[in-house]
Coordinates of C-alpha atoms and ligand atoms in Angstrom, one line a residue:
Chain F
M1 CA -54.0 3.5 31.7
Q2 CA -55.8 0.3 32.7
N3 CA -56.8 2.2 35.9
L4 CA -58.1 5.2 34.1
S5 CA -60.3 3.2 31.8
Y6 CA -61.6 1.3 34.9
Y7 CA -62.6 4.5 36.5
L8 CA -64.1 5.9 33.3
Q9 CA -66.2 2.8 33.1
L10 CA -67.4 3.2 36.7
L11 CA -68.2 6.9 36.1
L12 CA -70.1 5.9 33.0
S13 CA -72.2 3.4 34.7
G14 CA -72.7 5.8 37.6
V15 CA -74.0 8.4 35.2
T16 CA -76.3 5.8 33.7
V17 CA -77.7 4.8 37.1
G18 CA -78.0 8.5 38.0
S19 CA -80.0 9.1 34.8
L20 CA -82.4 6.3 35.7
Y21 CA -82.9 7.8 39.1
A22 CA -83.3 11.2 37.5
L23 CA -86.1 10.0 35.2
I24 CA -88.0 8.7 38.2
A25 CA -87.1 11.6 40.5
I26 CA -88.7 14.2 38.2
G27 CA -92.1 12.6 38.7
Y28 CA -91.8 12.8 42.5
T29 CA -90.6 16.4 42.5
M30 CA -93.2 17.7 40.0
V31 CA -96.1 16.1 41.7
Y32 CA -94.8 17.5 45.0
G33 CA -94.3 20.9 43.4
I34 CA -97.9 21.1 42.3
L35 CA -99.8 19.1 45.0
R36 CA -97.4 19.1 47.9
L37 CA -97.9 15.3 47.8
I38 CA -95.3 12.7 48.0
N39 CA -96.6 10.2 45.5
F40 CA -95.5 7.0 47.2
A41 CA -97.1 5.0 44.3
H42 CA -94.6 6.5 41.8
G43 CA -92.0 3.7 42.2
D44 CA -94.8 1.1 41.6
I45 CA -96.0 2.9 38.5
F46 CA -92.4 2.4 37.3
M47 CA -92.7 -1.3 38.2
M48 CA -96.0 -1.6 36.4
A49 CA -94.4 -0.1 33.3
G50 CA -91.9 -3.0 33.4
F51 CA -94.7 -5.6 33.5
F52 CA -96.6 -3.8 30.8
M53 CA -93.7 -4.4 28.5
I54 CA -93.3 -8.0 29.4
Y55 CA -96.9 -8.9 28.8
I56 CA -97.2 -6.8 25.7
V57 CA -94.1 -8.3 24.1
S58 CA -95.1 -11.8 25.1
S59 CA -98.4 -11.4 23.4
G60 CA -96.5 -11.1 20.1
I61 CA -96.8 -7.4 19.5
P62 CA -93.6 -6.1 17.8
M63 CA -91.2 -3.9 19.7
Y64 CA -91.8 -0.7 17.8
I65 CA -95.4 -0.8 18.8
S66 CA -94.8 -2.2 22.3
I67 CA -92.6 0.7 23.4
P68 CA -95.2 3.5 22.6
L69 CA -97.9 1.2 24.0
V70 CA -96.0 0.9 27.3
L71 CA -95.5 4.7 27.4
I72 CA -99.2 5.3 26.8
L73 CA -100.5 2.6 29.3
T74 CA -98.2 4.0 32.0
V75 CA -99.4 7.5 31.5
V76 CA -103.0 6.3 31.6
L77 CA -102.2 4.5 34.9
G78 CA -100.6 7.6 36.4
V79 CA -103.5 9.8 35.5
V80 CA -106.2 7.3 36.6
I81 CA -104.5 6.9 40.0
E82 CA -104.6 10.7 40.4
R83 CA -108.3 10.9 39.4
V84 CA -109.4 8.0 41.6
A85 CA -107.1 8.1 44.7
Y86 CA -105.9 11.7 45.0
K87 CA -108.4 14.1 43.4
P88 CA -111.3 13.2 45.7
L89 CA -109.0 14.1 48.6
R90 CA -107.9 17.4 47.3
N91 CA -109.5 19.4 50.1
A92 CA -108.8 16.8 52.8
P93 CA -105.8 17.1 55.2
R94 CA -102.5 16.4 53.5
M95 CA -102.0 13.4 55.6
S96 CA -105.1 11.6 54.2
I97 CA -103.8 11.9 50.6
M98 CA -100.4 10.7 51.6
I99 CA -102.0 7.6 53.2
S100 CA -104.0 7.2 50.0
A101 CA -100.7 7.2 48.1
I102 CA -99.2 4.5 50.3
G103 CA -102.4 2.5 49.8
V104 CA -102.1 2.8 46.0
S105 CA -98.5 1.7 46.3
Y106 CA -99.4 -1.5 48.1
L107 CA -102.4 -2.1 45.9
L108 CA -100.1 -2.0 42.8
Q109 CA -97.5 -4.3 44.4
N110 CA -100.2 -6.8 45.5
F111 CA -101.9 -6.7 42.2
A112 CA -98.7 -7.4 40.4
T113 CA -97.9 -10.2 42.8
Y114 CA -101.3 -11.8 42.2
F115 CA -101.1 -11.4 38.5
T116 CA -97.5 -12.6 38.0
G117 CA -97.4 -15.2 40.8
G118 CA -94.7 -13.1 42.5
L119 CA -91.8 -14.5 40.5
A120 CA -89.2 -12.5 38.7
K121 CA -90.0 -12.2 35.0
P122 CA -87.3 -11.7 32.4
Y123 CA -87.5 -8.4 30.6
P124 CA -87.6 -8.6 26.8
T125 CA -84.4 -7.7 25.0
I126 CA -84.7 -4.6 23.0
P127 CA -82.6 -4.9 19.9
F128 CA -79.8 -2.4 19.3
I129 CA -79.7 -0.9 22.8
S130 CA -78.4 -4.1 24.3
N131 CA -75.6 -4.4 21.7
G132 CA -72.0 -3.9 22.8
I133 CA -70.1 -0.8 22.0
T134 CA -66.6 0.6 22.7
V135 CA -66.1 4.3 23.5
F136 CA -62.8 5.9 24.7
G137 CA -61.4 2.4 25.1
V138 CA -64.3 1.5 27.4
S139 CA -66.4 -1.4 26.3
T140 CA -70.0 -1.3 27.4
K141 CA -73.6 -1.7 26.1
V142 CA -75.2 0.9 23.9
I143 CA -77.8 1.5 26.6
T144 CA -75.2 2.8 28.9
I145 CA -74.5 5.6 26.4
I146 CA -78.0 6.2 25.3
T147 CA -79.5 6.5 28.8
P148 CA -77.7 9.7 29.8
I149 CA -78.1 11.3 26.4
L150 CA -81.8 10.5 26.3
T151 CA -82.2 11.7 29.9
I152 CA -80.5 15.0 29.2
L153 CA -82.6 15.6 26.1
L154 CA -85.8 14.8 28.0
V155 CA -84.8 17.1 30.8
I156 CA -84.0 19.9 28.4
A157 CA -87.4 19.4 26.7
L158 CA -89.1 19.5 30.0
V159 CA -87.4 22.7 31.1
I160 CA -88.4 24.3 27.8
L161 CA -91.9 23.1 28.3
I162 CA -92.1 24.6 31.8
K163 CA -90.2 27.9 31.0
R164 CA -91.5 28.7 27.6
T165 CA -94.9 27.3 27.0
K166 CA -98.4 28.3 28.1
I167 CA -99.1 25.1 29.9
G168 CA -95.7 25.3 31.6
M169 CA -96.6 28.9 32.8
G170 CA -99.9 27.5 34.0
M171 CA -98.0 24.8 35.9
R172 CA -95.7 27.3 37.6
A173 CA -98.7 29.4 38.5
V174 CA -100.7 26.5 39.9
S175 CA -97.7 25.4 42.0
K176 CA -97.8 28.7 43.8
D177 CA -101.5 29.6 44.1
F178 CA -104.4 27.3 43.2
E179 CA -107.1 29.8 43.7
T180 CA -105.6 32.7 41.8
S181 CA -104.8 30.3 39.0
Q182 CA -108.4 29.5 38.8
L183 CA -109.3 33.2 38.7
M184 CA -107.1 33.4 35.6
G185 CA -109.2 30.7 34.0
I186 CA -106.7 27.9 34.4
K187 CA -108.3 24.5 34.8
I188 CA -106.5 23.2 37.8
N189 CA -107.5 19.6 37.0
S190 CA -105.9 19.6 33.6
V191 CA -102.7 21.1 35.0
I192 CA -102.5 18.4 37.6
S193 CA -103.2 15.7 35.0
M194 CA -100.5 17.1 32.9
T195 CA -98.1 16.8 35.8
F196 CA -99.0 13.1 36.2
I197 CA -98.7 12.6 32.5
I198 CA -95.2 13.9 32.4
G199 CA -94.1 12.1 35.6
S200 CA -95.5 8.8 34.5
F201 CA -94.1 9.2 31.0
L202 CA -90.6 9.8 32.3
A203 CA -91.0 6.9 34.7
A204 CA -92.0 4.7 31.8
V205 CA -89.0 5.7 29.8
G206 CA -86.9 5.1 32.9
S207 CA -88.4 1.7 33.3
I208 CA -87.6 0.6 29.7
L209 CA -84.0 1.7 30.2
Y210 CA -83.7 0.4 33.7
F211 CA -85.1 -3.1 33.0
S212 CA -83.1 -3.4 29.8
Y213 CA -80.1 -2.8 32.1
Y214 CA -81.1 -5.1 35.0
E215 CA -83.1 -7.5 32.8
Q216 CA -85.8 -8.6 35.1
V217 CA -89.0 -7.3 36.9
T218 CA -90.5 -8.3 40.2
P219 CA -93.6 -6.8 41.9
T220 CA -91.6 -5.0 44.5
I221 CA -88.8 -3.9 42.3
G222 CA -90.1 -0.3 42.2
A223 CA -89.4 0.2 45.8
M224 CA -85.6 0.6 45.9
P225 CA -85.2 2.8 42.7
G226 CA -88.3 4.7 43.8
L227 CA -86.8 5.3 47.2
K228 CA -83.4 6.3 45.7
A229 CA -85.1 8.7 43.3
F230 CA -87.2 10.1 46.1
V231 CA -84.0 10.7 48.1
A232 CA -82.5 12.4 45.0
A233 CA -85.5 14.7 44.8
V234 CA -85.3 15.6 48.5
F235 CA -81.5 15.9 48.2
G236 CA -81.8 18.4 45.3
G237 CA -84.7 20.2 47.1
I238 CA -88.0 18.7 46.5
G239 CA -90.1 20.7 44.0
S240 CA -87.0 21.7 42.0
I241 CA -86.5 19.8 38.7
P242 CA -82.8 20.7 38.2
G243 CA -82.3 19.8 41.9
A244 CA -83.8 16.4 41.4
V245 CA -81.7 15.7 38.3
I246 CA -78.4 16.8 40.0
G247 CA -79.3 14.9 43.1
A248 CA -79.9 11.8 41.1
Y249 CA -76.6 12.0 39.3
I250 CA -74.7 12.6 42.6
I251 CA -76.4 9.5 44.2
G252 CA -75.9 7.4 41.0
V253 CA -72.2 8.1 40.7
C254 CA -71.4 7.8 44.4
E255 CA -73.4 4.6 44.8
T256 CA -71.6 3.0 41.8
F257 CA -68.2 3.9 43.1
I258 CA -69.0 2.4 46.5
K259 CA -70.5 -0.7 45.0
S260 CA -67.3 -1.2 43.0
N261 CA -65.3 -1.7 46.2
S262 CA -66.0 -5.2 47.4
D263 CA -65.3 -4.2 51.1
Y264 CA -67.9 -1.5 51.1
S265 CA -70.4 -2.6 48.4
I266 CA -72.8 -4.0 50.9
F267 CA -73.1 -0.5 52.4
S268 CA -74.1 1.3 49.2
N269 CA -77.8 1.7 50.2
A270 CA -76.8 2.8 53.7
F271 CA -74.5 5.3 52.1
T272 CA -77.3 6.8 50.0
F273 CA -79.4 7.5 53.1
A274 CA -76.5 8.6 55.2
L275 CA -75.7 11.1 52.5
L276 CA -79.3 12.3 52.6
I277 CA -79.2 12.8 56.4
I278 CA -76.0 14.7 56.1
I279 CA -77.4 17.0 53.4
L280 CA -80.6 17.6 55.3
V281 CA -78.8 18.4 58.5
L282 CA -76.6 20.9 56.7
K283 CA -79.2 22.2 54.2
P284 CA -82.7 21.3 55.4
N285 CA -84.3 22.4 52.1
G286 CA -81.9 20.4 49.9
L287 CA -79.5 21.8 47.4
F288 CA -82.0 23.9 45.4
G289 CA -85.1 23.8 47.6
E290 CA -87.2 26.7 48.7
K291 CA -88.7 27.2 52.0
L292 CA -90.1 23.9 53.3
S293 CA -91.8 25.2 56.3
E294 CA -95.5 25.2 55.2
K295 CA -95.1 22.0 53.3
V296 CA -95.3 18.3 54.5
Chain Z
M1 CA -129.0 51.2 30.7
S2 CA -129.4 47.6 31.6
D3 CA -127.9 45.6 34.5
I4 CA -124.9 43.7 33.3
L5 CA -124.7 41.7 36.6
K6 CA -127.6 40.7 38.8
I7 CA -127.1 38.9 42.1
E8 CA -130.4 37.8 43.5
N9 CA -131.0 36.3 46.9
L10 CA -127.4 35.2 47.5
V11 CA -126.9 33.0 50.5
V12 CA -123.4 31.6 51.3
N13 CA -122.5 29.3 54.1
Y14 CA -119.1 28.3 55.4
G15 CA -119.7 25.1 57.3
G16 CA -122.5 26.2 59.7
I17 CA -121.8 29.9 59.5
E18 CA -123.9 32.1 57.3
A19 CA -121.5 34.6 55.8
V20 CA -123.9 36.1 53.3
K21 CA -127.6 36.2 54.2
N22 CA -129.9 36.7 51.2
I23 CA -128.5 39.8 49.5
S24 CA -129.3 41.2 46.0
I25 CA -127.0 43.4 44.1
H26 CA -127.5 44.9 40.7
V27 CA -124.6 46.3 38.7
E28 CA -125.6 48.6 35.8
E29 CA -123.6 48.3 32.7
G30 CA -120.8 50.9 32.3
K31 CA -121.0 52.1 35.9
I32 CA -118.8 52.0 39.0
V33 CA -120.6 50.2 41.8
T34 CA -119.1 49.9 45.2
L35 CA -119.7 47.6 48.1
I36 CA -118.6 48.9 51.4
G37 CA -118.8 47.4 54.9
A38 CA -116.8 46.4 57.9
N39 CA -114.4 43.5 58.2
G40 CA -116.1 40.2 57.9
A41 CA -119.3 41.6 56.4
G42 CA -119.2 39.2 53.5
K43 CA -117.8 41.5 50.8
S44 CA -115.0 39.2 49.6
T45 CA -117.3 36.2 49.8
T46 CA -119.8 37.9 47.5
L47 CA -117.2 38.6 44.8
R48 CA -115.6 35.2 45.2
T49 CA -119.0 33.6 44.6
V50 CA -119.6 35.6 41.5
A51 CA -116.1 34.5 40.3
G52 CA -117.0 30.8 40.9
I53 CA -114.5 30.2 43.6
V54 CA -117.1 29.8 46.3
K55 CA -120.3 27.8 45.7
P56 CA -123.4 29.6 47.0
K57 CA -126.0 27.8 49.1
R58 CA -128.7 29.6 47.2
A59 CA -128.6 32.4 44.5
K60 CA -129.4 33.4 41.0
I61 CA -126.5 35.2 39.4
T62 CA -127.0 36.4 35.9
F63 CA -124.4 38.1 33.7
Q64 CA -125.7 39.8 30.6
G65 CA -128.9 37.8 31.0
K66 CA -127.1 34.5 31.2
D67 CA -127.3 32.3 34.3
I68 CA -123.8 31.8 35.7
T69 CA -124.8 30.6 39.1
G70 CA -122.3 27.9 40.4
K71 CA -120.4 27.8 37.2
Q72 CA -116.6 27.0 37.1
P73 CA -114.2 29.9 37.3
D74 CA -112.8 29.4 33.8
Y75 CA -116.3 29.6 32.4
I76 CA -117.0 32.8 34.3
V77 CA -113.7 34.4 33.1
S78 CA -114.6 33.4 29.5
Q79 CA -117.9 35.2 29.8
G80 CA -116.0 38.5 30.6
I81 CA -115.9 38.7 34.4
T82 CA -112.6 39.0 36.2
L83 CA -111.7 39.4 39.9
V84 CA -108.7 41.3 41.2
P85 CA -108.4 39.3 44.5
E86 CA -107.9 40.7 47.9
G87 CA -104.2 41.0 48.7
R88 CA -103.2 41.3 45.0
R89 CA -102.0 37.6 44.7
V90 CA -99.6 38.2 41.8
F91 CA -97.6 35.1 41.0
P92 CA -94.3 35.8 42.7
N93 CA -92.3 33.2 40.7
L94 CA -93.4 34.6 37.4
T95 CA -92.1 37.7 35.7
V96 CA -94.2 40.8 35.3
L97 CA -94.7 40.0 31.7
E98 CA -95.7 36.4 32.4
N99 CA -98.2 37.6 35.0
L100 CA -99.8 39.6 32.3
K101 CA -99.7 36.8 29.8
I102 CA -101.3 34.4 32.4
G103 CA -104.2 37.0 32.7
A104 CA -104.9 36.2 29.1
Y105 CA -104.7 32.4 29.6
L106 CA -108.0 31.6 28.0
R107 CA -107.6 33.9 25.0
K108 CA -106.5 32.5 21.7
D109 CA -106.1 35.8 19.8
N110 CA -103.2 38.2 19.7
I111 CA -102.5 39.8 23.1
Q112 CA -99.6 42.1 22.3
R113 CA -102.0 45.1 22.0
D114 CA -103.4 44.5 25.4
I115 CA -99.9 44.1 26.9
D116 CA -98.9 47.5 25.3
H117 CA -102.1 49.0 26.7
V118 CA -101.4 47.8 30.2
Y119 CA -97.9 49.2 30.0
E120 CA -99.4 52.5 28.8
L121 CA -101.6 52.6 31.9
F122 CA -98.7 51.5 34.2
P123 CA -95.4 52.6 32.8
R124 CA -93.7 51.4 35.9
L125 CA -94.6 47.8 35.0
K126 CA -93.0 48.2 31.6
E127 CA -89.7 49.1 33.1
R128 CA -90.0 46.0 35.2
S129 CA -91.2 43.6 32.6
W130 CA -88.5 41.0 33.3
Q131 CA -88.5 41.3 37.0
L132 CA -90.1 38.6 39.1
A133 CA -93.4 39.8 40.5
G134 CA -92.5 38.7 44.0
T135 CA -89.8 41.5 44.1
L136 CA -92.2 44.3 43.2
S137 CA -93.4 46.8 45.8
G138 CA -96.9 46.6 47.1
G139 CA -98.1 49.4 44.9
E140 CA -96.5 47.8 41.8
Q141 CA -98.0 44.5 42.7
Q142 CA -101.5 46.1 42.8
M143 CA -100.9 47.7 39.4
L144 CA -99.8 44.3 38.1
A145 CA -102.9 42.6 39.6
V146 CA -105.1 45.2 37.9
G147 CA -103.2 44.9 34.6
R148 CA -103.3 41.1 34.8
A149 CA -107.1 41.3 35.2
L150 CA -107.4 43.6 32.2
M151 CA -105.6 41.0 30.0
S152 CA -108.7 38.8 29.9
R153 CA -110.5 41.7 28.1
P154 CA -113.3 41.8 30.8
K155 CA -116.6 43.5 30.5
L156 CA -116.9 43.5 34.3
I157 CA -113.9 43.9 36.6
M158 CA -114.4 43.2 40.3
M159 CA -111.8 44.6 42.6
D160 CA -111.4 43.5 46.2
E161 CA -109.9 46.2 48.3
P162 CA -107.3 47.5 45.8
S163 CA -106.1 50.3 48.1
L164 CA -105.3 47.9 51.0
G165 CA -102.0 48.8 52.6
L166 CA -101.0 51.4 50.0
A167 CA -99.8 54.9 50.6
P168 CA -102.4 57.7 49.9
I169 CA -100.6 58.9 46.8
V170 CA -100.6 55.3 45.4
V171 CA -104.3 54.9 46.4
Q172 CA -105.1 58.1 44.4
G173 CA -103.3 56.5 41.4
I174 CA -105.3 53.3 41.7
F175 CA -108.6 55.3 41.8
D176 CA -107.5 57.3 38.7
I177 CA -106.9 54.0 37.0
I178 CA -110.3 52.7 38.0
R179 CA -112.0 55.8 36.5
T180 CA -109.9 55.4 33.3
I181 CA -110.7 51.8 32.7
N182 CA -114.4 52.5 33.5
K183 CA -114.3 55.3 30.8
E184 CA -112.9 52.7 28.4
G185 CA -116.2 50.9 28.8
I186 CA -115.5 48.3 31.5
T187 CA -118.0 48.0 34.3
V188 CA -116.5 48.1 37.8
L189 CA -117.7 46.4 41.0
L190 CA -115.5 47.6 43.8
I191 CA -115.0 46.6 47.4
E192 CA -113.3 49.1 49.6
Q193 CA -112.5 49.8 53.2
N194 CA -111.6 53.3 52.0
A195 CA -115.3 54.3 51.9
N196 CA -114.6 57.9 51.3
M197 CA -112.7 57.4 48.1
A198 CA -115.0 54.6 46.9
L199 CA -118.2 56.6 47.4
K200 CA -116.7 59.5 45.5
A201 CA -115.9 57.3 42.6
A202 CA -119.0 55.3 42.6
D203 CA -122.2 55.8 40.7
W204 CA -124.1 53.4 43.0
A205 CA -123.1 52.0 46.4
Y206 CA -124.3 49.2 48.7
V207 CA -123.5 48.9 52.4
L208 CA -123.1 45.4 53.7
E209 CA -123.3 44.6 57.4
T210 CA -122.8 41.1 58.7
G211 CA -124.1 39.5 55.6
T212 CA -127.0 41.8 54.9
I213 CA -127.4 44.9 52.7
T214 CA -128.4 47.7 55.0
K215 CA -128.3 50.6 52.7
Q216 CA -127.9 51.5 49.0
G217 CA -127.9 54.7 47.0
T218 CA -125.8 56.9 44.8
G219 CA -122.2 57.5 46.0
Q220 CA -123.1 61.1 46.7
D221 CA -126.2 60.3 48.8
L222 CA -124.3 57.8 51.0
L223 CA -121.4 60.3 51.4
A224 CA -123.9 62.7 52.8
D225 CA -125.7 60.1 55.0
E226 CA -125.1 60.8 58.7
S227 CA -125.0 57.1 59.8
I228 CA -122.6 56.3 57.0
K229 CA -120.4 59.2 58.0
E230 CA -120.3 58.0 61.5
A231 CA -119.7 54.3 60.8
Y232 CA -117.4 54.3 57.7
L233 CA -116.1 57.8 57.1
G234 CA -114.9 58.5 60.6
K235 CA -112.5 61.4 60.9
T236 CA -111.9 61.6 57.2
K237 CA -114.8 64.0 56.8
Ligands
LIG1 N1 -112.9 30.0 53.6 C1 -113.7 30.3 54.7 N2 -114.0 29.4 55.6 C2 -114.8 29.7 56.7 N3 -115.2 31.0 56.9 C3 -114.9 31.9 56.0 C4 -114.1 31.7 54.9 N4 -114.0 32.8 54.2 C5 -114.6 33.8 54.9 N5 -115.2 33.2 56.0 C6 -116.0 34.0 57.0 O1 -117.1 34.6 56.3 C7 -117.3 35.9 56.8 C8 -117.2 36.9 55.7 O2 -115.9 37.0 55.2 P1 -115.4 37.9 54.0 O3 -114.0 37.5 53.7 O4 -116.4 37.8 52.9 O5 -115.5 39.3 54.7 P2 -115.1 40.7 54.1 O6 -116.3 41.6 54.1 O7 -114.4 40.6 52.8 O8 -114.1 41.2 55.2 P3 -112.7 42.1 55.0 O9 -113.1 43.5 54.9 O10 -112.0 41.8 56.3 O11 -111.9 41.5 53.9 C9 -116.3 36.1 57.9 O12 -116.9 35.9 59.1 C10 -115.2 35.1 57.6 O13 -114.6 34.6 58.8
LIG2 MG1 -112.5 40.8 52.2

């Protein structure tokens, strides 16, 4: 019984970690789906969202205003990055825009280092979600329970948006054919902005949960979760939202189980990438991917 | 009647190459006007420029007296011009019904009547309403592309080689539809490789050769023209 509750606990934290990766992975996969761009700056947008919270809260703004403010600022950051660094390169070779994305990634990291002095900053405690709770005999923090629930709700909302609304239909059309979408009267730029809004919003939600869980922010902290989420997106078949979510859960759970074993915990990151390599060898387009040939 | 669309002195360059060299085309309201010419003559370029996809080097394009030169595609659609692109270009990942709905993307009013109307024109589409457009046959995709264009309630519909790659019986069906929608009051500007069919349907026709208009006249006149017969009608006569 002791054993069962131990594994339940591991599974729960695996699902939580997977949810966090999922929230970030959706931003990668959606931007890729529309622009065929790997937005290398996405993990750093996530990091910036962490610092936004730290500075907003330390300026004395109450939490119930800070949270929406962080969401808004992160969305604005994502949209501005697209406008300034990607939009002017829309007709350039894809490699140019990828390099621009790498540039933005380092720009954000360096900016954060400069601004914060490079030291880890403690993340403010959000009341309630950091409280302890016991479910099924497993004691944990509220956040461990809230994270997967919130993630699933957001994913469902996103799927409904994409499948059932006009803008969602526009996004699906633009992801297939820019020019014909324009002939329908769709404004490509607003659809692309919408994609960045959604991706940055989910990354911001992810950052609030992630940093409440891990409790501190550094300028390079976006790199590893960003990379894991990217792996999840590729794993699930980049461009596919369900793929990214499922990929994220698989990676989150596997990684947590490996980390729990002290003999192997040091290999947990290596494991993630080994898993990616195996999947790509067996299924080059990922679990739910479409043809990858003309992309990348 | 008056000209609904006037293209004056259109010049289009791609990089250094002049694809369209100073042409003028007038489309009278309520008519079927056709633009015929060999591959690479600049036909698609002309229509794509009107639709706002390609920016002209020089031109004055007016629609119902309003200057639309160099405007964005969504503005041009909102003015009542629609283009059925070369190669149909239905959205393969959307259902037939969604493809129709997306044709009405800019409209805020009720579109159910228009959907019903398209399904009346193309009963085959109605049966396939929930099918992904990518799984339709070539002929069905062409019907869908035309239906989708009608969903914006255009005053002018431009069609780029609607008969391309279709069996003769299906081509006949497409031309019947072109006449039907024209009778409903929509002006048609049609590009065709199938010059014989196009000239028979057209009230007025232009011949485009390597970026220049070389002839124009009524469909009947051009059908009877010896040089046209030789160059475009081939053995079909
Ligand atoms: N995007 C482009 N970039 C560069 N050149 C182009 C582009 N589109 C067309 N051209 C060139 O412009 C010329 C006219 O092309 P266009 O597509 O208008 O011809 P067309 O009359 O429609 O021919 P077809 O009957 O084969 O469709 C061609 O020489 C073509 O190679
Ligand atoms: Mg053409």
